[in-house]
């Protein structure tokens, strides 16, 4: 699934925003050494854009991004024009950052950090501890060796990006849908305490970053998984574990989805813990929505608008991130993942494959403007 081809070309193209300097420096570079593209509005914040509307609404609006899409100049241009928050879709995951024990490869993440900083975008780090897209060597570890590997990974990664990442998804997807520690995660065998340990290590490595727990299917107010997550986060707060926020992925399945009012209740419930609430990976696949193509897109717009309105009605809800830039770049354009949402095509994002604005773009923009 992960597209590796074209790295050499990407290396050349990234010169345009200073990533070569970044690579040579071996880490995150100071702002002044990042070159400007010149032609771009530096902040992209002017005019009729999502980021202008979001700034007005005091919310962040984000997209997941990957360096391998930057070859097409339209991609970085539209990304910086519309969004003021960026999440590396894959390049800060364990398999990418520490593919072999103790060998850290920060290049992809560094390029995205440099791009975000050049364009005045916040960066959400994703993700430090997750059972999926883990480097294969980690799966062979158990007990103290696994715990030590986890703590080193969290520490080295958060330290490297210290000062550059505004929010970290420290632990991703710890529970299954019944609200139990997932059976398919090697970390579950360490006991639930691994979660607190990961947060403490992240805080020690980067005292300024806001630390998030992130998961899917926790959007309904009282499902077993939402309840288990709420109890986990409550326990962490009570124990003084450094936890600042909860990320609700919001990979919408229109066949079974809570109402906007239910989502508002969920956001409010998490907010009672004193947490930021962010929508971290939103997409709205239309494949299984009944009707004509136009009806599907209209329903998509209404669903997304409901989510944004729910966020707007809860002050603790500080940001909304979409899981990709255009329909072409969505993980649901890959057949393997698309199956999770029934029959496609899913066309789950705000822009079409030609970067054109879809009805859902207008719906989100209106909701950000309080309409
Ligand atoms: C997905 C990426 O979008 C794909 O490119 C990759 O092949 C698999 O992972 N929950 C998460 C994200 O937290 O990291 C996942 O991203 C989607 C589900």
CSV table of C-alpha atoms and ligand atoms in Angstrom, one decimal:
chain,number,residue,atom,x,y,z
A,1,UNK,CA,0.0,0.0,0.0
A,2,UNK,CA,2.7,2.5,0.9
A,3,UNK,CA,4.0,4.1,-2.1
A,4,UNK,CA,7.8,4.2,-2.1
A,5,UNK,CA,8.4,4.8,-5.8
A,6,UNK,CA,9.6,8.2,-6.9
A,7,UNK,CA,11.7,8.9,-3.8
A,8,UNK,CA,14.6,10.2,-5.8
A,9,UNK,CA,12.4,12.6,-7.7
A,10,UNK,CA,10.8,13.7,-4.4
A,11,UNK,CA,14.3,14.4,-3.0
A,12,UNK,CA,14.9,16.8,-5.9
A,13,UNK,CA,11.5,18.5,-5.6
A,14,UNK,CA,11.8,18.9,-1.9
A,15,UNK,CA,14.7,21.2,-2.5
A,16,UNK,CA,12.1,23.9,-3.2
A,17,UNK,CA,11.2,24.1,0.4
A,18,UNK,CA,14.4,23.6,2.1
A,19,UNK,CA,14.3,19.9,2.9
A,20,UNK,CA,17.7,19.2,1.5
A,21,UNK,CA,19.2,21.6,4.0
A,22,UNK,CA,17.1,19.8,6.5
A,23,UNK,CA,18.5,16.4,5.6
A,24,UNK,CA,22.1,17.7,5.6
A,25,UNK,CA,21.6,19.2,9.0
A,26,UNK,CA,20.5,15.8,10.3
A,27,UNK,CA,17.4,17.1,12.0
A,28,UNK,CA,14.9,19.9,12.3
A,29,UNK,CA,16.4,23.1,11.0
A,30,UNK,CA,16.0,26.6,12.4
A,31,UNK,CA,13.3,28.5,10.7
A,32,UNK,CA,15.6,31.0,8.9
A,33,UNK,CA,17.3,28.2,6.9
A,34,UNK,CA,14.0,27.1,5.4
A,35,UNK,CA,13.7,28.6,1.9
A,36,UNK,CA,10.5,30.3,0.7
A,37,UNK,CA,8.7,29.3,-2.4
A,38,UNK,CA,8.3,33.0,-3.2
A,39,UNK,CA,5.2,32.8,-5.2
A,40,UNK,CA,2.9,31.6,-2.4
A,41,UNK,CA,1.1,33.7,0.1
A,42,UNK,CA,3.2,32.7,3.1
A,43,UNK,CA,0.3,32.0,5.5
A,44,UNK,CA,-2.2,31.2,2.8
A,45,UNK,CA,-4.7,32.6,5.3
A,46,UNK,CA,-6.3,35.2,3.0
A,47,UNK,CA,-9.5,34.9,1.1
A,48,UNK,CA,-12.2,32.3,0.8
A,49,UNK,CA,-10.4,29.3,2.3
A,50,UNK,CA,-11.0,26.8,4.9
A,51,UNK,CA,-8.1,28.0,6.9
A,52,UNK,CA,-9.3,31.6,6.9
A,53,UNK,CA,-12.7,30.5,8.1
A,54,UNK,CA,-11.2,28.2,10.7
A,55,UNK,CA,-8.9,30.9,12.0
A,56,UNK,CA,-11.9,33.1,12.4
A,57,UNK,CA,-13.7,30.3,14.3
A,58,UNK,CA,-10.7,29.8,16.5
A,59,UNK,CA,-10.3,26.2,15.3
A,60,UNK,CA,-7.5,24.4,13.5
A,61,UNK,CA,-8.4,22.8,10.2
A,62,UNK,CA,-6.0,20.0,9.1
A,63,UNK,CA,-5.2,17.4,6.5
A,64,UNK,CA,-3.1,14.3,6.6
A,65,UNK,CA,-0.3,14.5,4.1
A,66,UNK,CA,2.6,12.4,2.7
A,67,UNK,CA,5.8,13.6,1.1
A,68,UNK,CA,5.4,11.2,-1.9
A,69,UNK,CA,2.5,13.3,-3.2
A,70,UNK,CA,4.5,16.6,-3.3
A,71,UNK,CA,5.8,15.9,-6.9
A,72,UNK,CA,2.7,17.5,-8.2
A,73,UNK,CA,3.0,21.2,-7.3
A,74,UNK,CA,-0.7,21.5,-7.0
A,75,UNK,CA,-0.6,19.3,-3.9
A,76,UNK,CA,1.6,21.5,-1.6
A,77,UNK,CA,-0.1,24.6,-3.0
A,78,UNK,CA,-3.6,23.6,-2.1
A,79,UNK,CA,-2.5,21.9,1.1
A,80,UNK,CA,-1.0,25.2,2.4
A,81,UNK,CA,-3.9,27.3,1.0
A,82,UNK,CA,-6.7,25.4,2.7
A,83,UNK,CA,-5.2,24.0,5.9
A,84,UNK,CA,-3.4,25.3,8.9
A,85,UNK,CA,-2.7,22.0,10.5
A,86,UNK,CA,-0.8,19.0,9.1
A,87,UNK,CA,-0.6,15.4,10.2
A,88,UNK,CA,1.9,13.0,8.6
A,89,UNK,CA,-0.3,10.3,7.3
A,90,UNK,CA,2.4,7.6,7.6
A,91,UNK,CA,5.9,9.1,8.0
A,92,UNK,CA,5.9,9.5,11.8
A,93,UNK,CA,4.7,5.9,12.4
A,94,UNK,CA,7.1,3.4,14.1
A,95,UNK,CA,7.8,1.4,10.9
A,96,UNK,CA,9.0,4.7,9.2
A,97,UNK,CA,10.9,6.2,12.1
A,98,UNK,CA,12.6,3.2,13.7
A,99,UNK,CA,12.6,0.4,11.1
A,100,UNK,CA,15.4,-1.4,12.9
A,101,UNK,CA,16.1,-1.4,16.6
A,102,UNK,CA,17.9,1.8,17.5
A,103,UNK,CA,18.2,3.1,13.9
A,104,UNK,CA,16.1,6.2,13.6
A,105,UNK,CA,15.1,7.7,10.2
A,106,UNK,CA,13.4,11.0,10.6
A,107,UNK,CA,13.7,12.3,7.0
A,108,UNK,CA,10.1,12.0,5.9
A,109,UNK,CA,8.8,13.5,9.1
A,110,UNK,CA,11.4,16.3,9.0
A,111,UNK,CA,10.3,17.2,5.5
A,112,UNK,CA,6.7,17.6,6.6
A,113,UNK,CA,7.8,19.6,9.6
A,114,UNK,CA,9.7,21.9,7.4
A,115,UNK,CA,6.8,22.3,5.0
A,116,UNK,CA,4.4,23.0,7.9
A,117,UNK,CA,6.7,25.6,9.4
A,118,UNK,CA,7.3,27.4,6.2
A,119,UNK,CA,3.5,27.7,5.7
A,120,UNK,CA,2.5,28.6,9.2
A,121,UNK,CA,0.8,25.3,9.8
A,122,UNK,CA,0.6,23.4,13.1
A,123,UNK,CA,1.9,19.9,13.1
A,124,UNK,CA,0.1,17.0,14.8
A,125,UNK,CA,2.5,14.1,15.4
A,126,UNK,CA,1.0,10.7,14.6
A,127,UNK,CA,1.8,8.3,16.3
A,128,UNK,CA,4.2,7.0,18.9
A,129,UNK,CA,2.6,3.8,20.2
A,130,UNK,CA,0.3,1.7,17.9
A,131,UNK,CA,0.0,-2.0,17.1
A,132,UNK,CA,-0.3,-1.3,13.4
A,133,UNK,CA,2.4,-0.2,11.0
A,134,UNK,CA,4.8,-1.2,13.7
A,135,UNK,CA,8.4,-2.2,12.7
A,136,UNK,CA,8.5,-6.0,12.4
A,137,UNK,CA,11.3,-6.4,14.9
A,138,UNK,CA,9.1,-5.0,17.7
A,139,UNK,CA,6.6,-7.8,17.2
A,140,UNK,CA,9.2,-10.3,18.4
A,141,UNK,CA,9.7,-8.6,21.7
A,142,UNK,CA,7.9,-9.3,25.0
A,143,UNK,CA,8.0,-8.2,28.6
A,144,UNK,CA,10.7,-5.8,29.7
A,145,UNK,CA,12.4,-5.8,26.3
A,146,UNK,CA,9.2,-4.6,24.7
A,147,UNK,CA,8.6,-2.0,27.4
A,148,UNK,CA,12.2,-0.7,27.0
A,149,UNK,CA,11.8,-0.6,23.2
A,150,UNK,CA,8.6,1.4,23.6
A,151,UNK,CA,10.0,3.9,26.0
A,152,UNK,CA,13.1,4.4,23.9
A,153,UNK,CA,11.0,4.9,20.7
A,154,UNK,CA,8.7,7.4,22.5
A,155,UNK,CA,11.7,9.3,24.0
A,156,UNK,CA,13.9,9.5,20.9
A,157,UNK,CA,11.1,10.5,18.6
A,158,UNK,CA,9.5,13.1,20.9
A,159,UNK,CA,12.9,14.5,21.7
A,160,UNK,CA,13.8,14.8,18.0
A,161,UNK,CA,10.7,16.7,17.2
A,162,UNK,CA,10.6,18.7,20.4
A,163,UNK,CA,9.7,22.3,19.6
A,164,UNK,CA,8.2,21.3,16.3
A,165,UNK,CA,5.2,19.2,17.1
A,166,UNK,CA,2.3,20.9,18.7
A,167,UNK,CA,0.3,17.7,19.5
A,168,UNK,CA,1.3,14.1,19.7
A,169,UNK,CA,-1.0,11.1,19.3
A,170,UNK,CA,1.0,9.3,22.0
A,171,UNK,CA,-1.1,6.1,22.1
A,172,UNK,CA,-3.3,5.1,19.2
A,173,UNK,CA,-6.2,2.5,19.3
A,174,UNK,CA,-5.5,0.7,22.5
A,175,UNK,CA,-9.0,-0.9,22.8
A,176,UNK,CA,-11.2,-3.2,20.7
A,177,UNK,CA,-14.9,-2.5,20.1
A,178,UNK,CA,-15.8,-4.3,23.3
A,179,UNK,CA,-13.7,-1.9,25.3
A,180,UNK,CA,-10.9,-4.4,26.1
A,181,UNK,CA,-7.2,-4.0,25.4
A,182,UNK,CA,-6.9,-5.3,21.9
A,183,UNK,CA,-5.8,-8.8,21.4
A,184,UNK,CA,-3.8,-7.9,18.3
A,185,UNK,CA,-1.5,-5.4,20.0
A,186,UNK,CA,1.8,-6.6,21.5
A,187,UNK,CA,1.6,-3.8,24.0
A,188,UNK,CA,-1.6,-5.1,25.6
A,189,UNK,CA,0.5,-7.9,27.1
A,190,UNK,CA,2.3,-5.3,29.2
A,191,UNK,CA,-1.0,-4.4,30.9
A,192,UNK,CA,-2.9,-1.2,30.7
A,193,UNK,CA,-0.1,0.6,32.6
A,194,UNK,CA,1.9,0.8,29.3
A,195,UNK,CA,-0.4,3.7,28.3
A,196,UNK,CA,0.6,5.9,31.4
A,197,UNK,CA,4.2,5.0,30.9
A,198,UNK,CA,4.1,6.1,27.3
A,199,UNK,CA,2.6,9.4,28.2
A,200,UNK,CA,5.1,10.1,31.0
A,201,UNK,CA,8.0,9.3,28.6
A,202,UNK,CA,6.5,11.7,26.0
A,203,UNK,CA,6.1,14.5,28.5
A,204,UNK,CA,9.7,14.1,29.7
A,205,UNK,CA,11.0,14.1,26.2
A,206,UNK,CA,9.0,17.1,25.0
A,207,UNK,CA,7.5,19.1,27.9
A,208,UNK,CA,5.7,21.6,25.5
A,209,UNK,CA,3.8,19.2,23.2
A,210,UNK,CA,0.1,18.5,24.0
A,211,UNK,CA,-0.3,14.8,24.5
A,212,UNK,CA,-3.3,13.0,23.0
A,213,UNK,CA,-4.9,9.6,23.2
A,214,UNK,CA,-6.4,8.8,19.7
A,215,UNK,CA,-8.9,6.2,18.6
A,216,UNK,CA,-11.8,5.3,16.2
A,217,UNK,CA,-15.4,4.3,17.0
A,218,UNK,CA,-15.5,6.5,20.1
A,219,UNK,CA,-17.9,9.0,18.6
A,220,UNK,CA,-21.1,7.6,20.0
A,221,UNK,CA,-21.8,8.9,23.6
A,222,UNK,CA,-22.1,5.6,25.4
A,223,UNK,CA,-20.8,2.6,23.4
A,224,UNK,CA,-18.7,0.1,25.3
A,225,UNK,CA,-15.6,1.5,23.5
A,226,UNK,CA,-16.4,5.1,24.3
A,227,UNK,CA,-17.1,4.2,27.9
A,228,UNK,CA,-13.9,2.2,28.3
A,229,UNK,CA,-12.0,5.1,26.7
A,230,UNK,CA,-13.6,7.6,29.0
A,231,UNK,CA,-12.8,5.5,32.1
A,232,UNK,CA,-9.2,5.1,30.9
A,233,UNK,CA,-8.7,8.8,30.4
A,234,UNK,CA,-10.4,9.6,33.7
A,235,UNK,CA,-8.1,7.3,35.5
A,236,UNK,CA,-5.1,8.8,33.8
A,237,UNK,CA,-6.1,12.3,34.8
A,238,UNK,CA,-6.8,11.2,38.3
A,239,UNK,CA,-3.4,9.6,38.5
A,240,UNK,CA,-1.7,12.8,37.3
A,241,UNK,CA,-0.5,11.3,34.1
A,242,UNK,CA,0.3,14.0,31.5
A,243,UNK,CA,-2.7,13.8,29.1
A,244,UNK,CA,-4.0,16.9,27.4
A,245,UNK,CA,-6.5,15.7,24.8
A,246,UNK,CA,-8.5,13.0,23.1
A,247,UNK,CA,-8.5,12.5,19.4
A,248,UNK,CA,-11.6,11.1,17.7
A,249,UNK,CA,-10.6,9.7,14.4
A,250,UNK,CA,-14.0,10.1,12.8
A,251,UNK,CA,-13.6,7.7,9.9
A,252,UNK,CA,-17.3,7.9,9.2
A,253,UNK,CA,-19.3,4.8,8.2
A,254,UNK,CA,-22.6,6.4,6.9
A,255,UNK,CA,-24.3,3.0,7.4
A,256,UNK,CA,-24.2,3.3,11.2
A,257,UNK,CA,-23.2,6.7,12.4
A,258,UNK,CA,-24.2,8.8,15.5
A,259,UNK,CA,-26.2,12.0,15.0
A,260,UNK,CA,-24.6,15.4,15.2
A,261,UNK,CA,-26.2,15.8,18.6
A,262,UNK,CA,-24.9,12.5,19.9
A,263,UNK,CA,-21.4,13.6,18.8
A,264,UNK,CA,-21.8,16.9,20.6
A,265,UNK,CA,-22.6,14.9,23.8
A,266,UNK,CA,-19.5,12.8,23.3
A,267,UNK,CA,-17.3,15.8,22.9
A,268,UNK,CA,-18.8,17.4,26.0
A,269,UNK,CA,-18.4,14.2,28.0
A,270,UNK,CA,-14.6,14.1,27.2
A,271,UNK,CA,-14.4,17.8,27.8
A,272,UNK,CA,-15.6,17.3,31.4
A,273,UNK,CA,-12.2,15.6,32.0
A,274,UNK,CA,-10.5,18.9,31.2
A,275,UNK,CA,-9.3,17.5,27.8
A,276,UNK,CA,-9.0,19.1,24.4
A,277,UNK,CA,-11.1,17.3,21.9
A,278,UNK,CA,-9.9,17.0,18.3
A,279,UNK,CA,-11.3,15.3,15.3
A,280,UNK,CA,-8.2,13.8,13.9
A,281,UNK,CA,-8.8,11.6,10.8
A,282,UNK,CA,-12.1,12.5,9.3
A,283,UNK,CA,-13.4,11.1,6.0
A,284,UNK,CA,-16.9,10.5,4.7
A,285,UNK,CA,-17.1,7.6,2.2
A,286,UNK,CA,-20.2,7.8,0.0
A,287,UNK,CA,-20.1,4.3,-1.6
A,288,UNK,CA,-22.9,2.9,0.5
A,289,UNK,CA,-25.0,6.1,0.7
A,290,UNK,CA,-28.1,5.4,-1.4
A,291,UNK,CA,-29.1,7.7,-4.3
A,292,UNK,CA,-27.6,9.3,-7.4
A,293,UNK,CA,-24.1,10.6,-7.5
A,294,UNK,CA,-25.4,14.1,-6.7
A,295,UNK,CA,-27.5,12.8,-3.8
A,296,UNK,CA,-24.5,10.9,-2.3
A,297,UNK,CA,-22.4,14.1,-2.4
A,298,UNK,CA,-25.2,16.1,-0.8
A,299,UNK,CA,-25.6,13.6,2.0
A,300,UNK,CA,-21.8,13.6,2.5
A,301,UNK,CA,-21.9,17.3,2.9
A,302,UNK,CA,-24.6,17.1,5.5
A,303,UNK,CA,-22.8,14.5,7.5
A,304,UNK,CA,-19.5,16.5,7.5
A,305,UNK,CA,-21.4,19.7,8.3
A,306,UNK,CA,-23.0,18.0,11.3
A,307,UNK,CA,-19.6,17.0,12.7
A,308,UNK,CA,-18.1,20.5,12.2
A,309,UNK,CA,-21.2,22.1,13.8
A,310,UNK,CA,-20.9,19.7,16.8
A,311,UNK,CA,-17.3,20.7,17.2
A,312,UNK,CA,-18.1,24.4,16.9
A,313,UNK,CA,-20.7,24.0,19.7
A,314,UNK,CA,-18.1,22.7,22.2
A,315,UNK,CA,-15.3,25.1,23.2
A,316,UNK,CA,-13.0,22.2,24.1
A,317,UNK,CA,-13.1,21.0,20.4
A,318,UNK,CA,-10.1,22.8,19.0
A,319,UNK,CA,-9.4,21.2,15.7
A,320,UNK,CA,-10.7,19.2,12.7
A,321,UNK,CA,-8.4,17.2,10.5
A,322,UNK,CA,-9.4,15.4,7.3
A,323,UNK,CA,-7.5,12.2,6.4
A,324,UNK,CA,-6.0,13.3,3.2
A,325,UNK,CA,-6.2,16.2,0.7
A,326,UNK,CA,-8.2,15.0,-2.3
A,327,UNK,CA,-10.2,11.9,-3.2
A,328,UNK,CA,-7.2,10.7,-5.1
A,329,UNK,CA,-5.0,10.8,-2.0
A,330,UNK,CA,-7.4,9.1,0.4
A,331,UNK,CA,-6.4,5.7,1.9
A,332,UNK,CA,-9.9,4.6,0.8
A,333,UNK,CA,-8.9,4.9,-2.8
A,334,UNK,CA,-6.9,1.7,-2.1
A,335,UNK,CA,-9.1,-1.3,-2.7
A,336,UNK,CA,-7.9,-3.1,0.4
A,337,UNK,CA,-8.9,-0.4,2.8
A,338,UNK,CA,-12.0,0.6,0.7
A,339,UNK,CA,-13.6,-2.8,1.5
A,340,UNK,CA,-13.9,-1.7,5.1
A,341,UNK,CA,-16.6,0.7,4.0
A,342,UNK,CA,-18.5,-1.5,1.6
A,343,UNK,CA,-18.7,-0.8,-2.1
A,344,UNK,CA,-17.0,2.2,-3.5
A,345,UNK,CA,-16.0,4.4,-5.0
A,346,UNK,CA,-16.0,6.3,-1.7
A,347,UNK,CA,-14.8,9.8,-2.7
A,348,UNK,CA,-14.4,10.6,1.0
A,349,UNK,CA,-12.7,13.9,1.1
A,350,UNK,CA,-13.3,17.6,0.5
A,351,UNK,CA,-11.7,18.0,-3.0
A,352,UNK,CA,-12.2,15.8,-6.0
A,353,UNK,CA,-9.3,14.1,-7.9
A,354,UNK,CA,-8.7,17.3,-9.9
A,355,UNK,CA,-8.5,19.4,-6.7
A,356,UNK,CA,-12.0,20.8,-7.4
A,357,UNK,CA,-14.2,21.8,-4.4
A,358,UNK,CA,-17.0,19.3,-3.8
A,359,UNK,CA,-20.3,20.1,-2.1
A,360,UNK,CA,-18.8,18.8,1.2
A,361,UNK,CA,-16.2,21.5,1.0
A,362,UNK,CA,-18.9,24.1,0.9
A,363,UNK,CA,-20.7,22.3,3.8
A,364,UNK,CA,-17.6,22.4,6.0
A,365,UNK,CA,-16.9,26.0,5.1
A,366,UNK,CA,-20.4,27.0,6.0
A,367,UNK,CA,-20.3,25.1,9.3
A,368,UNK,CA,-17.0,26.8,10.2
A,369,UNK,CA,-18.8,30.1,9.6
A,370,UNK,CA,-21.5,29.1,12.0
A,371,UNK,CA,-24.0,28.3,9.3
B,1,LIG,C1,-3.7,4.7,7.4
B,1,LIG,C2,-3.1,5.4,6.2
B,1,LIG,O1,-4.0,6.4,5.7
B,1,LIG,C3,-2.7,4.5,5.1
B,1,LIG,O2,-2.0,5.1,4.1
B,1,LIG,C4,-1.9,3.3,5.7
B,1,LIG,O3,-1.7,2.4,4.6
B,1,LIG,C5,-2.6,2.7,6.8
B,1,LIG,O4,-2.9,3.6,7.8
B,1,LIG,N1,-6.2,4.9,11.8
B,1,LIG,C6,-5.1,5.6,11.9
B,1,LIG,C7,-4.3,6.0,10.7
B,1,LIG,O5,-4.7,6.0,13.1
B,1,LIG,O6,-2.9,6.1,11.0
B,1,LIG,C8,-4.6,5.1,9.6
B,1,LIG,O7,-3.9,5.6,8.4
B,1,LIG,C9,-6.1,5.0,9.3
B,1,LIG,C10,-6.7,4.4,10.6
